[in-house]
Tab-separated table of C-alpha atoms in Angstrom:
chain	number	residue	atom	x	y	z
A	72	UNK	CA	-18.238	-9.631	11.977
A	73	UNK	CA	-17.835	-10.801	8.390
A	74	UNK	CA	-16.748	-14.210	7.219
A	75	UNK	CA	-14.487	-12.710	4.986
A	76	UNK	CA	-12.027	-11.867	8.271
A	77	UNK	CA	-11.106	-14.764	10.303
A	78	UNK	CA	-10.429	-13.787	13.713
A	79	UNK	CA	-9.190	-15.898	16.935
A	80	UNK	CA	-6.953	-16.157	19.502
A	81	UNK	CA	-4.480	-18.827	19.593
A	82	UNK	CA	-2.058	-18.897	22.927
A	83	UNK	CA	-1.150	-15.163	23.506
A	84	UNK	CA	-1.503	-14.141	19.833
A	85	UNK	CA	-4.329	-12.414	18.330
A	86	UNK	CA	-4.976	-13.724	14.514
A	87	UNK	CA	-6.536	-11.816	12.154
A	88	UNK	CA	-6.840	-13.765	8.852
A	89	UNK	CA	-8.138	-12.172	5.323
A	90	UNK	CA	-10.662	-14.882	4.166
A	91	UNK	CA	-11.608	-13.237	0.466
A	92	UNK	CA	-9.459	-15.667	-1.754
A	93	UNK	CA	-11.987	-15.297	-4.801
A	94	UNK	CA	-10.837	-11.265	-4.690
A	95	UNK	CA	-6.845	-12.006	-3.529
A	96	UNK	CA	-8.309	-10.775	-0.498
A	97	UNK	CA	-8.788	-7.269	-1.261
A	98	UNK	CA	-10.529	-5.174	1.618
A	99	UNK	CA	-14.117	-4.157	1.630
A	100	UNK	CA	-15.700	-2.006	4.392
A	101	UNK	CA	-16.742	-4.761	6.465
A	102	UNK	CA	-13.329	-6.196	6.182
A	103	UNK	CA	-11.693	-3.076	7.344
A	104	UNK	CA	-14.564	-2.957	10.288
A	105	UNK	CA	-13.918	-6.385	11.372
A	106	UNK	CA	-10.134	-6.053	11.971
A	107	UNK	CA	-10.585	-2.681	13.527
A	108	UNK	CA	-12.744	-4.119	16.184
A	109	UNK	CA	-10.805	-7.105	16.726
A	110	UNK	CA	-7.375	-4.769	17.370
A	111	UNK	CA	-9.732	-2.413	19.632
A	112	UNK	CA	-10.967	-5.299	21.434
A	113	UNK	CA	-7.109	-6.530	21.897
A	114	UNK	CA	-5.404	-3.652	22.674
A	115	UNK	CA	-6.409	-3.562	26.715
A	116	UNK	CA	-6.464	-7.164	26.653
A	117	UNK	CA	-3.597	-8.305	29.132
A	118	UNK	CA	-3.978	-12.202	27.605
A	119	UNK	CA	-3.421	-10.875	23.859
A	120	UNK	CA	0.483	-10.040	23.658
A	121	UNK	CA	0.799	-10.049	20.241
A	122	UNK	CA	-1.242	-9.804	16.605
A	123	UNK	CA	-0.341	-11.566	13.248
A	124	UNK	CA	-1.798	-10.678	10.613
A	125	UNK	CA	-1.907	-13.279	7.757
A	126	UNK	CA	-4.340	-14.646	4.979
A	127	UNK	CA	-6.098	-17.856	4.690
A	128	UNK	CA	-5.567	-19.779	2.061
A	129	UNK	CA	-4.985	-18.747	-2.246
A	130	UNK	CA	-2.417	-16.924	-3.401
A	131	UNK	CA	-2.627	-13.362	-2.584
A	132	UNK	CA	-1.905	-11.692	0.987
A	133	UNK	CA	-4.209	-8.676	-0.005
A	134	UNK	CA	-4.371	-7.117	-3.367
A	135	UNK	CA	-5.612	-4.244	-2.326
A	136	UNK	CA	-9.153	-2.402	-1.540
A	137	UNK	CA	-12.662	-3.324	-3.571
A	138	UNK	CA	-11.735	-1.088	-6.286
A	139	UNK	CA	-14.879	-1.734	-8.595
A	140	UNK	CA	-16.710	-0.935	-5.582
A	141	UNK	CA	-15.120	2.464	-5.535
A	142	UNK	CA	-15.683	3.354	-8.834
A	143	UNK	CA	-19.073	2.485	-8.448
A	144	UNK	CA	-19.265	4.836	-5.777
A	145	UNK	CA	-17.623	7.450	-7.834
A	146	UNK	CA	-20.332	6.703	-10.427
A	147	UNK	CA	-23.401	6.402	-8.405
A	148	UNK	CA	-23.220	8.132	-5.201
A	149	UNK	CA	-20.883	10.996	-6.306
A	150	UNK	CA	-18.155	9.476	-4.341
A	151	UNK	CA	-19.757	8.959	-0.759
A	152	UNK	CA	-19.423	5.836	-0.098
A	153	UNK	CA	-16.011	5.558	-1.305
A	154	UNK	CA	-14.704	8.425	0.905
A	155	UNK	CA	-16.312	6.540	3.901
A	156	UNK	CA	-14.584	3.530	2.685
A	157	UNK	CA	-11.283	5.616	2.633
A	158	UNK	CA	-11.735	7.298	5.440
A	159	UNK	CA	-11.996	4.417	7.878
A	160	UNK	CA	-9.401	1.940	6.423
A	161	UNK	CA	-7.260	4.963	6.916
A	162	UNK	CA	-7.997	4.837	10.515
A	163	UNK	CA	-7.407	0.972	10.611
A	164	UNK	CA	-3.925	1.973	8.968
A	165	UNK	CA	-3.333	4.457	11.671
A	166	UNK	CA	-4.452	2.280	14.366
A	167	UNK	CA	-2.164	-0.569	13.021
A	168	UNK	CA	0.891	2.113	13.154
A	169	UNK	CA	0.709	3.334	16.386
A	170	UNK	CA	-0.648	-0.237	17.801
A	171	UNK	CA	1.296	-0.843	21.309
A	172	UNK	CA	1.500	-4.427	20.957
A	173	UNK	CA	3.797	-6.202	18.378
A	174	UNK	CA	2.253	-6.938	15.211
A	175	UNK	CA	3.323	-9.715	12.793
A	176	UNK	CA	2.336	-9.655	9.265
A	177	UNK	CA	3.048	-12.471	6.831
A	178	UNK	CA	3.080	-11.015	3.282
A	179	UNK	CA	2.824	-14.463	1.391
A	180	UNK	CA	1.556	-13.573	-1.889
A	181	UNK	CA	0.181	-10.595	-3.543
A	182	UNK	CA	0.738	-7.604	-1.431
A	183	UNK	CA	-0.733	-4.509	-3.308
A	184	UNK	CA	-2.653	-1.277	-2.325
A	185	UNK	CA	-4.139	-2.047	0.622
A	186	UNK	CA	-2.138	-4.932	1.120
A	187	UNK	CA	0.764	-2.656	1.988
A	188	UNK	CA	-1.099	-0.336	4.143
A	189	UNK	CA	-1.860	-3.501	6.604
A	190	UNK	CA	1.643	-4.707	6.314
A	191	UNK	CA	4.209	-1.608	6.537
A	192	UNK	CA	2.441	-0.388	9.885
A	193	UNK	CA	3.681	-4.137	11.449
A	194	UNK	CA	6.823	-3.976	13.529
A	195	UNK	CA	7.905	-7.307	11.919
A	196	UNK	CA	6.877	-7.734	8.135
A	197	UNK	CA	7.824	-11.148	6.427
A	198	UNK	CA	8.294	-11.721	3.164
A	199	UNK	CA	8.948	-15.194	1.141
A	200	UNK	CA	9.551	-16.596	-2.309
A	201	UNK	CA	5.475	-15.924	-2.864
A	202	UNK	CA	5.783	-12.029	-2.265
A	203	UNK	CA	4.795	-9.875	-4.930
A	204	UNK	CA	4.960	-6.470	-3.547
A	205	UNK	CA	3.475	-3.101	-5.319
A	206	UNK	CA	1.576	0.029	-5.551
A	207	UNK	CA	0.236	-0.195	-8.607
A	208	UNK	CA	-2.535	3.141	-8.495
A	209	UNK	CA	-0.818	5.083	-11.500
A	210	UNK	CA	-2.392	2.376	-13.649
A	211	UNK	CA	-5.518	3.225	-12.292
A	212	UNK	CA	-5.730	6.557	-11.653
A	213	UNK	CA	-6.251	6.597	-7.894
A	214	UNK	CA	-2.806	7.081	-5.960
A	215	UNK	CA	-0.544	5.186	-3.792
A	216	UNK	CA	-2.272	5.575	-0.700
A	217	UNK	CA	-3.098	3.951	2.808
A	218	UNK	CA	0.556	5.615	3.781
A	219	UNK	CA	2.472	5.638	0.703
A	220	UNK	CA	3.261	8.902	1.183
A	221	UNK	CA	5.164	8.001	4.301
A	222	UNK	CA	6.377	4.369	3.800
A	223	UNK	CA	7.803	4.831	0.339
A	224	UNK	CA	9.487	8.305	0.845
A	225	UNK	CA	11.411	6.576	3.156
A	226	UNK	CA	13.070	4.201	1.261
A	227	UNK	CA	16.694	4.432	-0.126
A	228	UNK	CA	17.464	6.746	-2.630
A	229	UNK	CA	14.533	7.657	-5.310
A	230	UNK	CA	13.193	3.586	-5.345
A	231	UNK	CA	9.883	5.135	-3.635
A	232	UNK	CA	9.319	7.657	-6.135
A	233	UNK	CA	10.468	4.928	-8.857
A	234	UNK	CA	7.662	2.421	-7.326
A	235	UNK	CA	4.974	4.881	-6.828
A	236	UNK	CA	5.188	6.136	-10.512
A	237	UNK	CA	5.934	2.940	-12.687
A	238	UNK	CA	4.021	0.354	-10.136
A	239	UNK	CA	6.728	-2.144	-10.535
A	240	UNK	CA	6.394	-5.390	-8.638
A	241	UNK	CA	8.671	-6.425	-6.025
A	242	UNK	CA	9.628	-9.920	-5.312
A	243	UNK	CA	10.106	-10.898	-1.680
A	244	UNK	CA	14.062	-10.585	-1.910
A	245	UNK	CA	13.972	-6.973	-3.100
A	246	UNK	CA	11.336	-6.290	0.047
A	247	UNK	CA	13.953	-7.649	2.315
A	248	UNK	CA	16.607	-5.543	1.215
A	249	UNK	CA	14.560	-2.105	0.600
A	250	UNK	CA	13.647	-2.643	4.300
A	251	UNK	CA	9.551	-3.454	3.373
A	252	UNK	CA	10.037	-6.595	5.058
A	253	UNK	CA	12.118	-7.167	8.218
A	254	UNK	CA	12.237	-11.027	7.659
A	255	UNK	CA	12.616	-13.423	4.716
A	256	UNK	CA	11.296	-17.029	5.336
A	257	UNK	CA	10.739	-19.827	3.225
A	258	UNK	CA	7.056	-20.281	3.045
A	259	UNK	CA	7.096	-24.038	4.256
A	260	UNK	CA	8.712	-22.241	7.604
A	261	UNK	CA	5.579	-20.150	8.342
A	262	UNK	CA	3.336	-22.557	9.951
A	263	UNK	CA	6.076	-23.023	12.688
A	264	UNK	CA	7.115	-19.264	12.938
A	265	UNK	CA	3.207	-18.753	13.822
A	266	UNK	CA	2.999	-21.464	16.063
A	267	UNK	CA	6.098	-20.309	18.052
A	268	UNK	CA	5.074	-16.645	18.173
A	269	UNK	CA	1.683	-17.774	19.753
A	270	UNK	CA	3.521	-19.841	22.442
A	271	UNK	CA	6.763	-18.592	23.241
A	272	UNK	CA	7.447	-14.952	24.757
A	273	UNK	CA	6.606	-12.031	22.655
A	274	UNK	CA	10.452	-10.880	23.293
A	275	UNK	CA	11.321	-14.044	21.304
A	276	UNK	CA	9.493	-12.807	18.022
A	277	UNK	CA	12.641	-11.499	16.714
A	278	UNK	CA	14.630	-14.615	17.515
A	279	UNK	CA	12.061	-16.710	16.132
A	280	UNK	CA	11.676	-14.824	13.126
A	281	UNK	CA	15.745	-14.834	12.695
A	282	UNK	CA	16.234	-18.634	13.197
A	283	UNK	CA	13.659	-19.570	10.483
A	284	UNK	CA	15.015	-17.249	8.270
A	285	UNK	CA	17.011	-17.960	4.729
A	286	UNK	CA	19.243	-16.145	2.525
A	287	UNK	CA	17.091	-14.452	-0.676
A	288	UNK	CA	18.172	-14.297	-4.064
A	289	UNK	CA	19.286	-11.340	-5.281
A	290	UNK	CA	16.882	-8.680	-6.164
A	291	UNK	CA	16.142	-7.067	-9.535
A	292	UNK	CA	15.472	-3.851	-8.055
A	293	UNK	CA	18.510	-3.481	-5.779
A	294	UNK	CA	20.449	-3.860	-8.923
A	295	UNK	CA	19.071	-0.963	-10.867
A	296	UNK	CA	19.074	1.279	-8.007
A	297	UNK	CA	22.222	3.509	-9.875
A	298	UNK	CA	19.350	4.086	-12.869
A	299	UNK	CA	16.729	4.619	-10.448
A	300	UNK	CA	18.647	7.404	-8.521
A	301	UNK	CA	19.723	8.825	-11.781
A	302	UNK	CA	16.122	8.973	-13.819
A	303	UNK	CA	13.880	9.526	-11.042
A	304	UNK	CA	15.645	12.054	-9.005
A	305	UNK	CA	13.570	14.706	-9.734
A	306	UNK	CA	9.939	15.879	-7.743
A	307	UNK	CA	8.815	17.092	-11.501
A	308	UNK	CA	7.346	14.062	-13.738
A	309	UNK	CA	8.677	15.914	-17.004
A	310	UNK	CA	12.055	16.054	-15.384
A	311	UNK	CA	11.584	12.411	-15.082
A	312	UNK	CA	10.211	11.380	-18.689
A	313	UNK	CA	12.874	13.765	-20.670
A	314	UNK	CA	15.612	11.996	-18.414
A	315	UNK	CA	14.725	8.574	-19.512
A	316	UNK	CA	14.351	10.096	-22.905
A	317	UNK	CA	18.000	10.784	-22.785
A	318	UNK	CA	18.992	7.252	-21.885
A	319	UNK	CA	19.028	4.564	-25.065
A	320	UNK	CA	19.652	1.690	-22.644
A	321	UNK	CA	17.031	-0.745	-22.963
A	322	UNK	CA	16.303	-0.372	-18.791
A	323	UNK	CA	15.496	3.136	-19.592
A	324	UNK	CA	13.182	2.672	-22.521
A	325	UNK	CA	11.062	-0.226	-20.857
A	326	UNK	CA	10.342	1.906	-17.784
A	327	UNK	CA	10.018	4.959	-20.294
A	328	UNK	CA	7.440	3.214	-22.257
A	329	UNK	CA	5.482	1.835	-19.125
A	330	UNK	CA	5.397	5.441	-17.589
A	331	UNK	CA	3.537	6.510	-20.725
A	332	UNK	CA	0.913	4.457	-20.088
A	333	UNK	CA	0.142	5.706	-16.693
A	334	UNK	CA	-2.118	8.371	-15.501
A	335	UNK	CA	-0.333	11.996	-15.676
A	336	UNK	CA	-2.351	13.228	-12.657
A	337	UNK	CA	-1.963	10.188	-10.591
A	338	UNK	CA	2.126	10.355	-11.360
A	339	UNK	CA	2.183	14.225	-10.343
A	340	UNK	CA	-0.248	13.694	-7.550
A	341	UNK	CA	2.426	10.723	-6.303
A	342	UNK	CA	5.215	13.234	-6.226
A	343	UNK	CA	3.918	15.700	-4.552
A	344	UNK	CA	2.593	13.074	-2.012
A	345	UNK	CA	5.957	11.505	-1.647
A	346	UNK	CA	7.902	14.948	-1.242
A	347	UNK	CA	5.247	16.132	1.125
A	348	UNK	CA	4.945	12.779	3.233
A	349	UNK	CA	8.859	12.986	3.650
A	350	UNK	CA	8.595	16.394	5.515
A	351	UNK	CA	6.060	14.965	7.747
A	352	UNK	CA	7.037	13.933	11.322
A	353	UNK	CA	3.544	12.349	12.337
A	354	UNK	CA	1.719	9.305	10.643
A	355	UNK	CA	-1.621	10.685	11.445
A	356	UNK	CA	-0.549	14.220	9.160
A	357	UNK	CA	0.400	11.911	5.968
A	358	UNK	CA	-3.017	10.416	6.250
A	359	UNK	CA	-4.930	13.369	6.861
A	360	UNK	CA	-3.321	14.911	3.494
A	361	UNK	CA	-4.132	11.565	1.608
A	362	UNK	CA	-7.560	11.672	2.556
A	363	UNK	CA	-8.015	14.815	1.067
A	364	UNK	CA	-6.365	13.261	-2.216
A	365	UNK	CA	-8.569	10.347	-2.044
A	366	UNK	CA	-11.640	12.444	-1.014
A	367	UNK	CA	-11.021	14.246	-5.010
A	368	UNK	CA	-9.210	11.768	-7.175
A	369	UNK	CA	-12.189	8.961	-6.691
A	370	UNK	CA	-14.292	11.343	-8.397
A	371	UNK	CA	-11.905	12.815	-11.117
A	372	UNK	CA	-12.183	11.086	-14.509
A	373	UNK	CA	-8.987	9.040	-14.203
A	374	UNK	CA	-9.954	6.699	-11.786
A	375	UNK	CA	-13.372	5.672	-13.355
A	376	UNK	CA	-11.519	5.170	-16.474
A	377	UNK	CA	-8.456	3.735	-15.029
A	378	UNK	CA	-10.562	0.931	-13.270
A	379	UNK	CA	-12.555	0.479	-16.686
A	380	UNK	CA	-9.700	-0.464	-18.625
A	381	UNK	CA	-7.875	-2.408	-15.733
A	382	UNK	CA	-10.828	-4.316	-14.239
A	383	UNK	CA	-13.681	-4.197	-15.960
A	384	UNK	CA	-13.468	-3.717	-20.133
A	385	UNK	CA	-9.614	-4.904	-19.434
A	386	UNK	CA	-8.536	-3.445	-22.844
A	387	UNK	CA	-5.818	-1.896	-21.110
A	388	UNK	CA	-6.523	1.171	-23.109
A	389	UNK	CA	-7.407	3.844	-20.662
A	390	UNK	CA	-8.009	7.601	-22.418
A	391	UNK	CA	-6.297	9.623	-19.646
A	392	UNK	CA	-8.411	12.990	-18.900
A	393	UNK	CA	-5.910	15.309	-18.463
A	394	UNK	CA	-4.171	12.869	-21.517
A	395	UNK	CA	-0.444	14.552	-20.952
A	396	UNK	CA	1.667	15.743	-18.208
A	397	UNK	CA	1.670	19.147	-19.411
A	398	UNK	CA	-2.025	18.765	-18.932
A	399	UNK	CA	-2.020	18.583	-15.614
A	400	UNK	CA	-1.624	22.244	-14.153
A	401	UNK	CA	-0.395	23.098	-11.010
A	402	UNK	CA	-3.644	24.496	-10.175
A	403	UNK	CA	-5.265	21.157	-10.245
A	404	UNK	CA	-2.439	19.686	-8.110
A	405	UNK	CA	-3.110	22.290	-5.759
A	406	UNK	CA	-6.818	22.044	-5.788
A	407	UNK	CA	-6.491	17.816	-5.298
A	408	UNK	CA	-4.166	18.690	-2.166
A	409	UNK	CA	-5.837	21.475	-0.557
A	410	UNK	CA	-7.269	21.495	2.829
A	411	UNK	CA	-11.289	20.294	3.298
A	412	UNK	CA	-14.074	21.674	5.428
A	413	UNK	CA	-13.049	21.477	8.750
A	414	UNK	CA	-15.984	19.076	9.247
A	415	UNK	CA	-14.890	17.293	6.493
A	416	UNK	CA	-10.903	16.392	7.448
A	417	UNK	CA	-9.890	12.993	8.420
A	418	UNK	CA	-8.889	12.043	12.328
A	419	UNK	CA	-7.503	9.084	14.037
A	420	UNK	CA	-9.352	6.845	15.950
């Protein structure tokens, strides 16, 4: 067990609290293993009737995975330890998705990347005024993984594609409106919510959260759904860029400028990923697809370069390779999505 994960049973609730505040609770492999171990232990324990996922302190619920570690893997061991991280993280994501007991995730703070992967499988997903939800992977040359192909593709209209490509942040109110969250509570009510979930009948969880909920403010992303559905309608990245180029509105110009900074490879991967994910009926199939993608993009040039530009040198000036959407060929995308050798394919726990 790692000190970066705090595990306890309170009443009839198993609590898993992320405890790595210096890194906004970004997940490491020991944290993934500790969470998995606790969930497996509690799965068949009659005294534990529900699970609560939250963070111990600080302003982040979970800022993602440890991307500096993943970059080091890409550079130093050919991506081997990085693939191990993705493999086991995706098993945790699937374990949560199929978990037989109610899971409540408190998305109070920054919820990005890996944080999306451990909140979206939960039956109850609680947003607050502090919530900042995003899948910012196009900015680091990765891709919106941890189930993004499943969750984002099932959002209203084309908002999932918009979030995947732009990395746009969604406030708690937007999370509720889009269905990324099931409830919106003031952060001041969270301690009461957790105490009641731990002590009252598990059939009351929905009622407890409903009673403590408040009406959120208007959502910016919801106000732009018409523009999103119009300009992000295509599964071809070049079509989306052309659509935005043809609109001189401030919104369109801003989103176009944003897309011009993103990895063209990642944008094309994300559109293909969401299109394929939408057609799948089994979450495990989606995760197997995402593992194929992850095992390859981690050693592609854009990932090491993206993390360098955003995390290490912080110059925010990545040199993408290929540098243009046109340079990302259909053959390259096919190779990224191709099946792995049978012994290397991802499988659930």
